[in-house]
Short mmCIF file of C-alpha atoms in Angstrom, two decimals:
data_model
loop_
_atom_site.label_atom_id
_atom_site.label_comp_id
_atom_site.label_asym_id
_atom_site.label_seq_id
_atom_site.Cartn_x
_atom_site.Cartn_y
_atom_site.Cartn_z
CA MET A 1 -10.90 29.31 -1.59
CA ILE A 2 -12.54 30.81 1.49
CA PRO A 3 -11.33 34.34 2.23
CA ILE A 4 -9.07 34.54 5.30
CA GLY A 5 -11.13 35.56 8.30
CA HIS A 6 -14.42 34.39 6.78
CA VAL A 7 -16.61 32.75 9.41
CA PHE A 8 -19.69 30.64 8.82
CA THR A 9 -22.77 31.92 10.65
CA PRO A 10 -25.34 29.10 10.60
CA LEU A 11 -28.80 29.69 12.07
CA ARG A 12 -29.41 28.20 15.51
CA LEU A 13 -32.67 26.73 16.73
CA ASN A 14 -32.96 25.25 20.24
CA ASN A 15 -29.15 25.09 20.40
CA ASN A 16 -29.15 22.86 17.31
CA VAL A 17 -27.34 23.94 14.16
CA ILE A 18 -29.28 24.28 10.90
CA ILE A 19 -26.96 24.33 7.89
CA ASP A 20 -27.75 26.04 4.59
CA ASN A 21 -28.40 23.62 1.71
CA ASP A 22 -25.11 24.37 -0.04
CA ILE A 23 -23.02 23.77 3.11
CA ILE A 24 -22.28 20.25 4.33
CA ILE A 25 -21.19 18.61 7.55
CA ALA A 26 -18.05 16.55 6.97
CA PHE A 27 -17.92 13.24 8.84
CA PHE A 28 -14.36 11.93 8.66
CA LEU A 29 -13.69 8.22 9.26
CA LEU A 30 -10.34 6.46 9.43
CA LEU A 31 -10.09 2.67 9.58
CA VAL A 32 -6.99 1.18 11.18
CA ASN A 33 -4.48 -0.02 8.59
CA ALA A 34 -4.32 -3.71 7.73
CA ASN A 35 -1.28 -4.49 9.89
CA CYS A 36 -2.85 -2.94 12.98
CA THR A 37 -6.03 -4.93 12.38
CA LEU A 38 -4.01 -8.13 12.35
CA LEU A 39 -2.43 -7.29 15.69
CA TYR A 40 -5.55 -6.01 17.38
CA LYS A 41 -8.42 -8.11 16.05
CA ASN A 42 -10.34 -7.61 19.29
CA ILE A 43 -10.67 -3.85 18.72
CA PRO A 44 -13.88 -3.21 16.71
CA TRP A 45 -12.70 -0.23 14.63
CA GLN A 46 -15.25 -0.79 11.91
CA ILE A 47 -16.44 1.83 9.47
CA SER A 48 -20.08 0.89 10.10
CA SER A 49 -19.81 1.45 13.86
CA GLN A 50 -18.10 4.82 13.35
CA LYS A 51 -20.87 5.88 10.95
CA GLU A 52 -23.55 4.88 13.44
CA ILE A 53 -21.92 6.92 16.23
CA LEU A 54 -21.54 9.97 13.95
CA MET A 55 -25.10 9.81 12.61
CA THR A 56 -26.51 9.45 16.12
CA TYR A 57 -24.56 12.53 17.23
CA ALA A 58 -25.66 14.51 14.16
CA LYS A 59 -29.36 13.75 14.66
CA LYS A 60 -29.16 14.53 18.36
CA ASN A 61 -27.49 17.89 17.74
CA GLY A 62 -29.37 18.93 14.60
CA TYR A 63 -26.56 18.73 12.04
CA LEU A 64 -27.99 18.42 8.53
CA HIS A 65 -26.53 17.49 5.12
CA PRO A 66 -23.83 15.08 6.35
CA GLN A 67 -21.24 13.70 3.99
CA PHE A 68 -18.86 10.88 4.90
CA PHE A 69 -15.16 10.89 3.99
CA VAL A 70 -13.46 7.54 4.54
CA ASP A 71 -9.84 6.38 4.44
CA ASP A 72 -9.78 2.59 4.74
CA GLY A 73 -6.51 0.75 5.40
CA ILE A 74 -4.25 3.83 5.36
CA SER A 75 -2.05 4.80 8.29
CA GLY A 76 -3.17 7.82 10.27
CA THR A 77 0.46 8.99 10.52
CA THR A 78 0.14 10.48 7.04
CA PHE A 79 -2.36 13.07 5.82
CA ASN A 80 -1.76 12.19 2.18
CA ARG A 81 -4.95 10.13 2.15
CA PRO A 82 -7.62 10.24 -0.60
CA GLY A 83 -10.59 10.75 1.71
CA PHE A 84 -8.87 13.44 3.73
CA GLN A 85 -7.66 15.28 0.63
CA GLU A 86 -11.17 15.21 -0.87
CA MET A 87 -12.56 16.70 2.34
CA GLU A 88 -9.83 19.38 2.37
CA SER A 89 -10.68 20.40 -1.19
CA LEU A 90 -14.30 21.00 -0.18
CA ILE A 91 -13.21 22.90 2.93
CA GLY A 92 -11.00 25.07 0.75
CA GLY A 93 -13.99 25.71 -1.53
CA GLY A 94 -16.11 26.94 1.35
CA LYS A 95 -18.45 23.94 1.26
CA VAL A 96 -17.90 22.66 4.80
CA SER A 97 -18.92 24.31 8.07
CA THR A 98 -18.10 21.53 10.53
CA VAL A 99 -15.82 18.49 10.65
CA ILE A 100 -16.91 15.75 13.06
CA VAL A 101 -14.89 12.64 14.01
CA LYS A 102 -15.62 9.84 16.46
CA ASP A 103 -12.37 10.57 18.28
CA LEU A 104 -9.14 12.44 17.59
CA SER A 105 -7.25 9.29 16.53
CA ARG A 106 -9.73 8.90 13.63
CA PHE A 107 -8.59 12.30 12.34
CA GLY A 108 -4.89 11.41 12.40
CA ARG A 109 -1.95 10.17 14.46
CA GLU A 110 0.65 12.84 13.67
CA HIS A 111 0.38 15.36 16.49
CA LEU A 112 2.01 18.31 14.69
CA LEU A 113 -0.29 18.15 11.65
CA CYS A 114 -3.35 17.37 13.77
CA GLY A 115 -2.69 20.53 15.75
CA HIS A 116 -1.98 22.52 12.57
CA TYR A 117 -5.36 21.66 11.06
CA THR A 118 -7.54 21.80 14.18
CA GLU A 119 -5.94 24.80 15.91
CA ILE A 120 -4.84 26.98 12.97
CA VAL A 121 -6.31 26.06 9.57
CA TYR A 122 -9.91 25.32 10.57
CA PRO A 123 -10.35 28.27 12.97
CA THR A 124 -8.88 30.59 10.31
CA LEU A 125 -11.41 29.34 7.76
CA GLY A 126 -14.28 29.42 10.22
CA VAL A 127 -14.69 25.64 10.21
CA ASN A 128 -15.77 24.04 13.47
CA PHE A 129 -14.03 20.81 14.55
CA ILE A 130 -15.73 18.30 16.83
CA ALA A 131 -14.29 15.10 18.33
CA ILE A 132 -17.13 13.25 20.05
CA GLN A 133 -15.21 11.00 22.42
CA GLU A 134 -12.89 13.71 23.77
CA ASN A 135 -15.75 16.25 23.91
CA VAL A 136 -13.87 18.70 21.68
CA ASP A 137 -15.74 21.60 20.04
CA THR A 138 -13.40 24.30 18.74
CA THR A 139 -16.13 26.90 18.15
CA GLU A 140 -17.36 26.62 21.72
CA GLY A 141 -13.80 26.36 23.03
CA VAL A 142 -14.58 23.06 24.76
CA GLY A 143 -11.87 20.42 25.24
CA THR A 144 -9.24 22.30 23.23
CA GLU A 145 -6.75 22.55 26.11
CA MET A 146 -6.29 18.79 26.24
CA MET A 147 -6.20 18.26 22.45
CA PRO A 148 -2.38 18.45 22.12
CA PHE A 149 -1.95 15.78 24.80
CA HIS A 150 -4.50 13.48 23.14
CA ASN A 151 -2.72 13.92 19.81
CA ILE A 152 0.70 13.14 21.32
CA PHE A 153 -0.67 9.97 22.92
CA ASN A 154 -2.31 8.92 19.63
CA GLU A 155 1.01 9.29 17.83
CA TRP A 156 2.79 7.35 20.59
CA TYR A 157 0.28 4.55 20.08
CA ALA A 158 1.13 4.48 16.35
CA ALA A 159 4.84 4.33 17.19
CA GLN A 160 4.30 1.38 19.56
CA THR A 161 2.16 -0.41 16.99
CA SER A 162 4.90 0.02 14.39
CA LYS A 163 7.46 -1.50 16.76
CA LYS A 164 5.18 -4.49 17.41
CA ILE A 165 4.63 -5.04 13.68
CA ARG A 166 8.38 -4.98 13.05
CA ALA A 167 8.87 -7.46 15.91
CA VAL A 168 6.24 -9.79 14.43
CA ASN A 169 7.92 -9.61 11.02
CA GLU A 170 11.32 -10.38 12.55
CA MET A 171 9.81 -13.36 14.37
CA LYS A 172 8.21 -14.66 11.16
CA ALA A 173 11.48 -14.24 9.27
CA SER A 174 13.40 -16.14 11.96
CA LYS A 175 10.99 -19.05 11.45
CA GLY A 176 11.51 -19.03 7.70
CA MET A 177 8.10 -17.52 6.95
CA ARG A 178 7.20 -14.88 4.39
CA ILE A 179 7.03 -11.27 5.52
CA SER A 180 5.62 -9.56 2.45
CA SER A 181 2.04 -10.25 1.45
CA THR A 182 2.79 -9.25 -2.15
CA VAL A 183 2.65 -12.11 -4.66
CA PRO A 184 4.82 -11.64 -7.77
CA TYR A 185 3.32 -11.67 -11.24
CA GLY A 186 3.02 -15.31 -12.32
CA TYR A 187 1.97 -16.71 -8.94
CA LYS A 188 -1.25 -16.89 -6.90
CA LYS A 189 -1.95 -17.48 -3.24
CA ILE A 190 -3.48 -20.78 -2.24
CA GLU A 191 -6.94 -20.31 -0.71
CA GLY A 192 -6.82 -20.69 3.06
CA ASN A 193 -3.01 -20.57 3.17
CA LYS A 194 -1.48 -17.17 2.47
CA GLU A 195 2.00 -18.57 2.99
CA GLN A 196 1.76 -20.92 0.01
CA TRP A 197 1.72 -19.93 -3.65
CA TYR A 198 0.94 -21.79 -6.82
CA ILE A 199 1.67 -20.91 -10.43
CA ASP A 200 -0.83 -18.68 -12.24
CA GLU A 201 -0.46 -20.18 -15.70
CA PRO A 202 -1.68 -17.28 -17.91
CA ALA A 203 0.76 -14.87 -16.25
CA ALA A 204 3.47 -17.53 -15.89
CA GLU A 205 3.50 -17.98 -19.66
CA ILE A 206 4.41 -14.30 -20.04
CA VAL A 207 7.15 -14.62 -17.40
CA ARG A 208 8.63 -17.57 -19.30
CA LYS A 209 8.39 -15.60 -22.53
CA ILE A 210 10.28 -12.67 -20.99
CA PHE A 211 13.14 -14.92 -19.84
CA ASN A 212 13.31 -16.65 -23.22
CA LEU A 213 13.43 -13.32 -25.06
CA CYS A 214 16.23 -12.14 -22.77
CA ILE A 215 18.23 -15.31 -23.36
CA SER A 216 17.72 -14.94 -27.11
CA GLY A 217 19.53 -11.61 -26.90
CA LYS A 218 16.89 -8.95 -26.29
CA GLY A 219 17.14 -6.34 -23.55
CA PRO A 220 14.32 -5.04 -21.31
CA SER A 221 13.36 -2.18 -23.64
CA GLN A 222 13.14 -4.48 -26.66
CA ILE A 223 11.13 -7.02 -24.72
CA ALA A 224 8.75 -4.31 -23.47
CA ARG A 225 8.15 -3.07 -27.02
CA GLN A 226 7.48 -6.60 -28.27
CA LEU A 227 4.99 -7.34 -25.47
CA GLU A 228 3.16 -4.10 -26.24
CA ALA A 229 3.08 -4.90 -29.95
CA GLU A 230 1.63 -8.33 -29.14
CA LYS A 231 -0.99 -6.67 -26.89
CA VAL A 232 0.05 -8.46 -23.71
CA LEU A 233 -1.62 -6.96 -20.64
CA THR A 234 0.74 -5.27 -18.19
CA PRO A 235 0.88 -6.88 -14.71
CA THR A 236 -1.36 -4.17 -13.22
CA ALA A 237 -3.90 -4.48 -16.04
CA TYR A 238 -3.80 -8.28 -15.75
CA PHE A 239 -4.40 -8.18 -11.99
CA ASN A 240 -7.34 -5.86 -12.57
CA SER A 241 -8.77 -8.19 -15.23
CA VAL A 242 -8.83 -11.11 -12.76
CA GLY A 243 -10.23 -9.01 -9.90
CA LYS A 244 -7.04 -8.67 -7.84
CA LYS A 245 -6.52 -5.37 -6.02
CA THR A 246 -3.25 -3.52 -6.58
CA SER A 247 -1.74 -0.35 -5.18
CA ASN A 248 -0.99 0.96 -8.68
CA PRO A 249 -3.66 2.71 -10.76
CA ILE A 250 -4.79 1.06 -13.99
CA PRO A 251 -2.58 2.45 -16.79
CA LEU A 252 -4.14 4.34 -19.67
CA ASN A 253 -2.36 1.97 -22.05
CA ILE A 254 -3.08 -1.50 -20.64
CA TYR A 255 -0.46 -2.96 -23.01
CA GLY A 256 2.21 -0.34 -22.26
CA TRP A 257 4.99 -2.43 -20.72
CA SER A 258 7.95 -0.52 -19.33
CA SER A 259 11.56 -1.67 -19.40
CA LYS A 260 11.57 -1.27 -15.60
CA SER A 261 8.76 -3.84 -15.24
CA VAL A 262 10.59 -6.30 -17.48
CA ALA A 263 13.86 -5.80 -15.60
CA HIS A 264 12.06 -6.34 -12.29
CA ILE A 265 10.80 -9.73 -13.49
CA LEU A 266 14.25 -10.77 -14.75
CA GLU A 267 15.82 -9.84 -11.41
CA ASN A 268 13.18 -11.45 -9.20
CA ARG A 269 14.75 -14.42 -7.41
CA GLN A 270 11.37 -15.68 -6.24
CA TYR A 271 10.88 -17.29 -9.67
CA THR A 272 13.54 -19.80 -8.58
CA GLY A 273 11.12 -21.08 -5.94
CA CYS A 274 12.61 -19.19 -2.98
CA THR A 275 11.27 -16.52 -0.66
CA VAL A 276 13.20 -13.27 -0.36
CA ASN A 277 12.64 -11.37 2.89
CA GLY A 278 13.97 -7.99 3.96
CA LYS A 279 14.44 -6.36 0.56
CA SER A 280 13.33 -2.94 1.78
CA THR A 281 12.29 -0.94 4.81
CA THR A 282 10.93 2.53 5.59
CA VAL A 283 12.53 5.53 7.28
CA SER A 284 10.15 5.39 10.27
CA TYR A 285 6.52 4.92 11.23
CA LYS A 286 5.96 8.57 10.22
CA VAL A 287 8.13 8.78 7.11
CA HIS A 288 6.99 6.04 4.74
CA LYS A 289 9.74 6.58 2.18
CA LYS A 290 10.91 3.18 0.93
CA ILE A 291 14.59 2.31 1.39
CA GLU A 292 16.06 -0.55 -0.63
CA LYS A 293 18.45 -2.81 1.29
CA CYS A 294 21.70 -4.31 0.07
CA GLN A 295 21.30 -7.79 -1.46
CA ASP A 296 23.77 -9.14 1.11
CA ASP A 297 21.16 -8.36 3.78
CA TYR A 298 18.37 -10.33 2.08
CA GLN A 299 17.05 -13.43 3.80
CA ILE A 300 16.72 -16.23 1.22
CA ILE A 301 14.41 -19.15 2.05
CA PRO A 302 14.71 -21.89 -0.62
CA ASN A 303 11.94 -24.17 -1.91
CA SER A 304 9.08 -21.96 -0.71
CA GLN A 305 7.00 -22.42 -3.85
CA GLU A 306 7.11 -24.18 -7.19
CA PHE A 307 9.87 -23.27 -9.64
CA MET A 308 8.91 -21.15 -12.63
CA ARG A 309 10.19 -23.69 -15.17
CA ILE A 310 11.44 -22.39 -18.49
CA ILE A 311 12.00 -25.13 -21.05
CA LEU A 312 14.47 -24.24 -23.80
CA SER A 313 15.29 -26.26 -26.91
CA VAL A 314 18.86 -25.02 -27.06
CA SER A 315 22.26 -26.32 -26.02
CA TYR A 316 23.82 -25.55 -22.63
CA PRO A 317 26.89 -26.79 -20.73
CA MET A 318 24.89 -28.31 -17.87
CA SER A 319 21.59 -30.12 -17.72
CA VAL A 320 20.07 -27.91 -15.03
CA VAL A 321 21.21 -24.32 -14.49
CA PRO A 322 19.68 -22.31 -11.62
CA VAL A 323 20.57 -18.79 -12.76
CA TRP A 324 20.90 -17.31 -9.29
CA GLN A 325 23.32 -20.03 -8.17
CA MET A 326 25.77 -18.98 -10.89
CA ASN A 327 26.35 -15.62 -9.22
CA THR A 328 24.21 -14.19 -6.43
CA LYS A 329 25.68 -10.70 -6.84
CA LEU A 330 24.88 -10.06 -10.48
CA SER A 331 24.15 -6.47 -11.35
CA LYS A 332 21.36 -5.67 -13.80
CA SER A 333 23.67 -5.43 -16.80
CA ASP A 334 25.65 -8.50 -15.67
CA LEU A 335 22.48 -10.55 -15.43
CA TYR A 336 21.37 -9.67 -18.94
CA GLN A 337 24.84 -10.35 -20.32
CA ARG A 338 25.10 -13.68 -18.50
CA LEU A 339 21.72 -14.84 -19.81
CA ARG A 340 22.69 -13.87 -23.35
CA LYS A 341 26.09 -15.57 -23.20
CA MET A 342 24.74 -18.86 -21.89
CA LYS A 343 23.81 -19.85 -25.44
CA LYS A 344 27.43 -19.51 -26.55
CA LEU A 345 28.65 -22.00 -23.91
CA SER A 346 26.89 -24.88 -25.64
CA LEU A 347 28.23 -28.43 -25.48
CA ASN A 348 25.69 -29.54 -28.09
CA PHE A 349 23.04 -31.25 -26.06
CA LYS A 350 19.51 -30.19 -25.18
CA SER A 351 18.73 -29.17 -21.61
CA LYS A 352 16.35 -27.38 -19.27
CA LEU A 353 16.88 -24.10 -17.52
CA LEU A 354 15.10 -23.79 -14.21
CA ILE A 355 14.50 -20.22 -13.18
#
């Protein structure tokens, strides 16, 4: 860590800064998150254009040894971003003399934390902060008076964007369209139509296997252990193997199924062919903590995609049994018990269970 009060003293030549070889200039870039890009396609917030602006500024002002730190697709209302955290670790290690951004909104959109870093942390550590568009240079004392107002406006913009995104989602839901872009394990998106899914057979076979094992009497933990013993890839590992990006890191044990993952599959109503909207929300545009909603508040849109058909050579009391039509308020334990007991209700004829 840099000692408190330590100040960098780079050499100056013709008003241009020359940085020692072991000290870098940190260029921080933030790309608008995916939802904002969808709403504002006409705004060219591209990483390449930001880099060009920063490099032009650096060459013009004599800043050497630049290093780019990029957060792509992450909201600026949080500072828990990989690129930002990497930059902060180097700043804490005394490896950065100056942080340069295209404009203050690229640094962040949470005015309290923006002010904390730019007005307290960086000056204390002797790190200069420059925002090109607003003409801010903290070492020279230029543009700092207006910084708080810029930061407040940037956060207001994020709040308005969040409201617009929620309004778009509500409109889509009212038209019976999907809100979530997440596709459950066992399905794929149809190319050119993100609203439509089709069955991903390799993964669908595992989904069918999980339901069959549950009906045969096994619980989530037992099923998870069996899948691991049979070396079945976990959903995250499977997605990675087929080149699909996921928010979860690749597990160390790619066969290490958890009972939670199995239970999630057994509880997922989308395998019945329906869309389920409004399962969760967040506290606010600033607090991204996920809040699960009551099942009574779900919006169910039937026949949105193909059923995940599970064919069983056993006896059941009806020829076709949609599990979720039996009881839409089943708890986790009730669901497992109901699936297990179905076998005992046999009327001695073979049937199909559609799930």
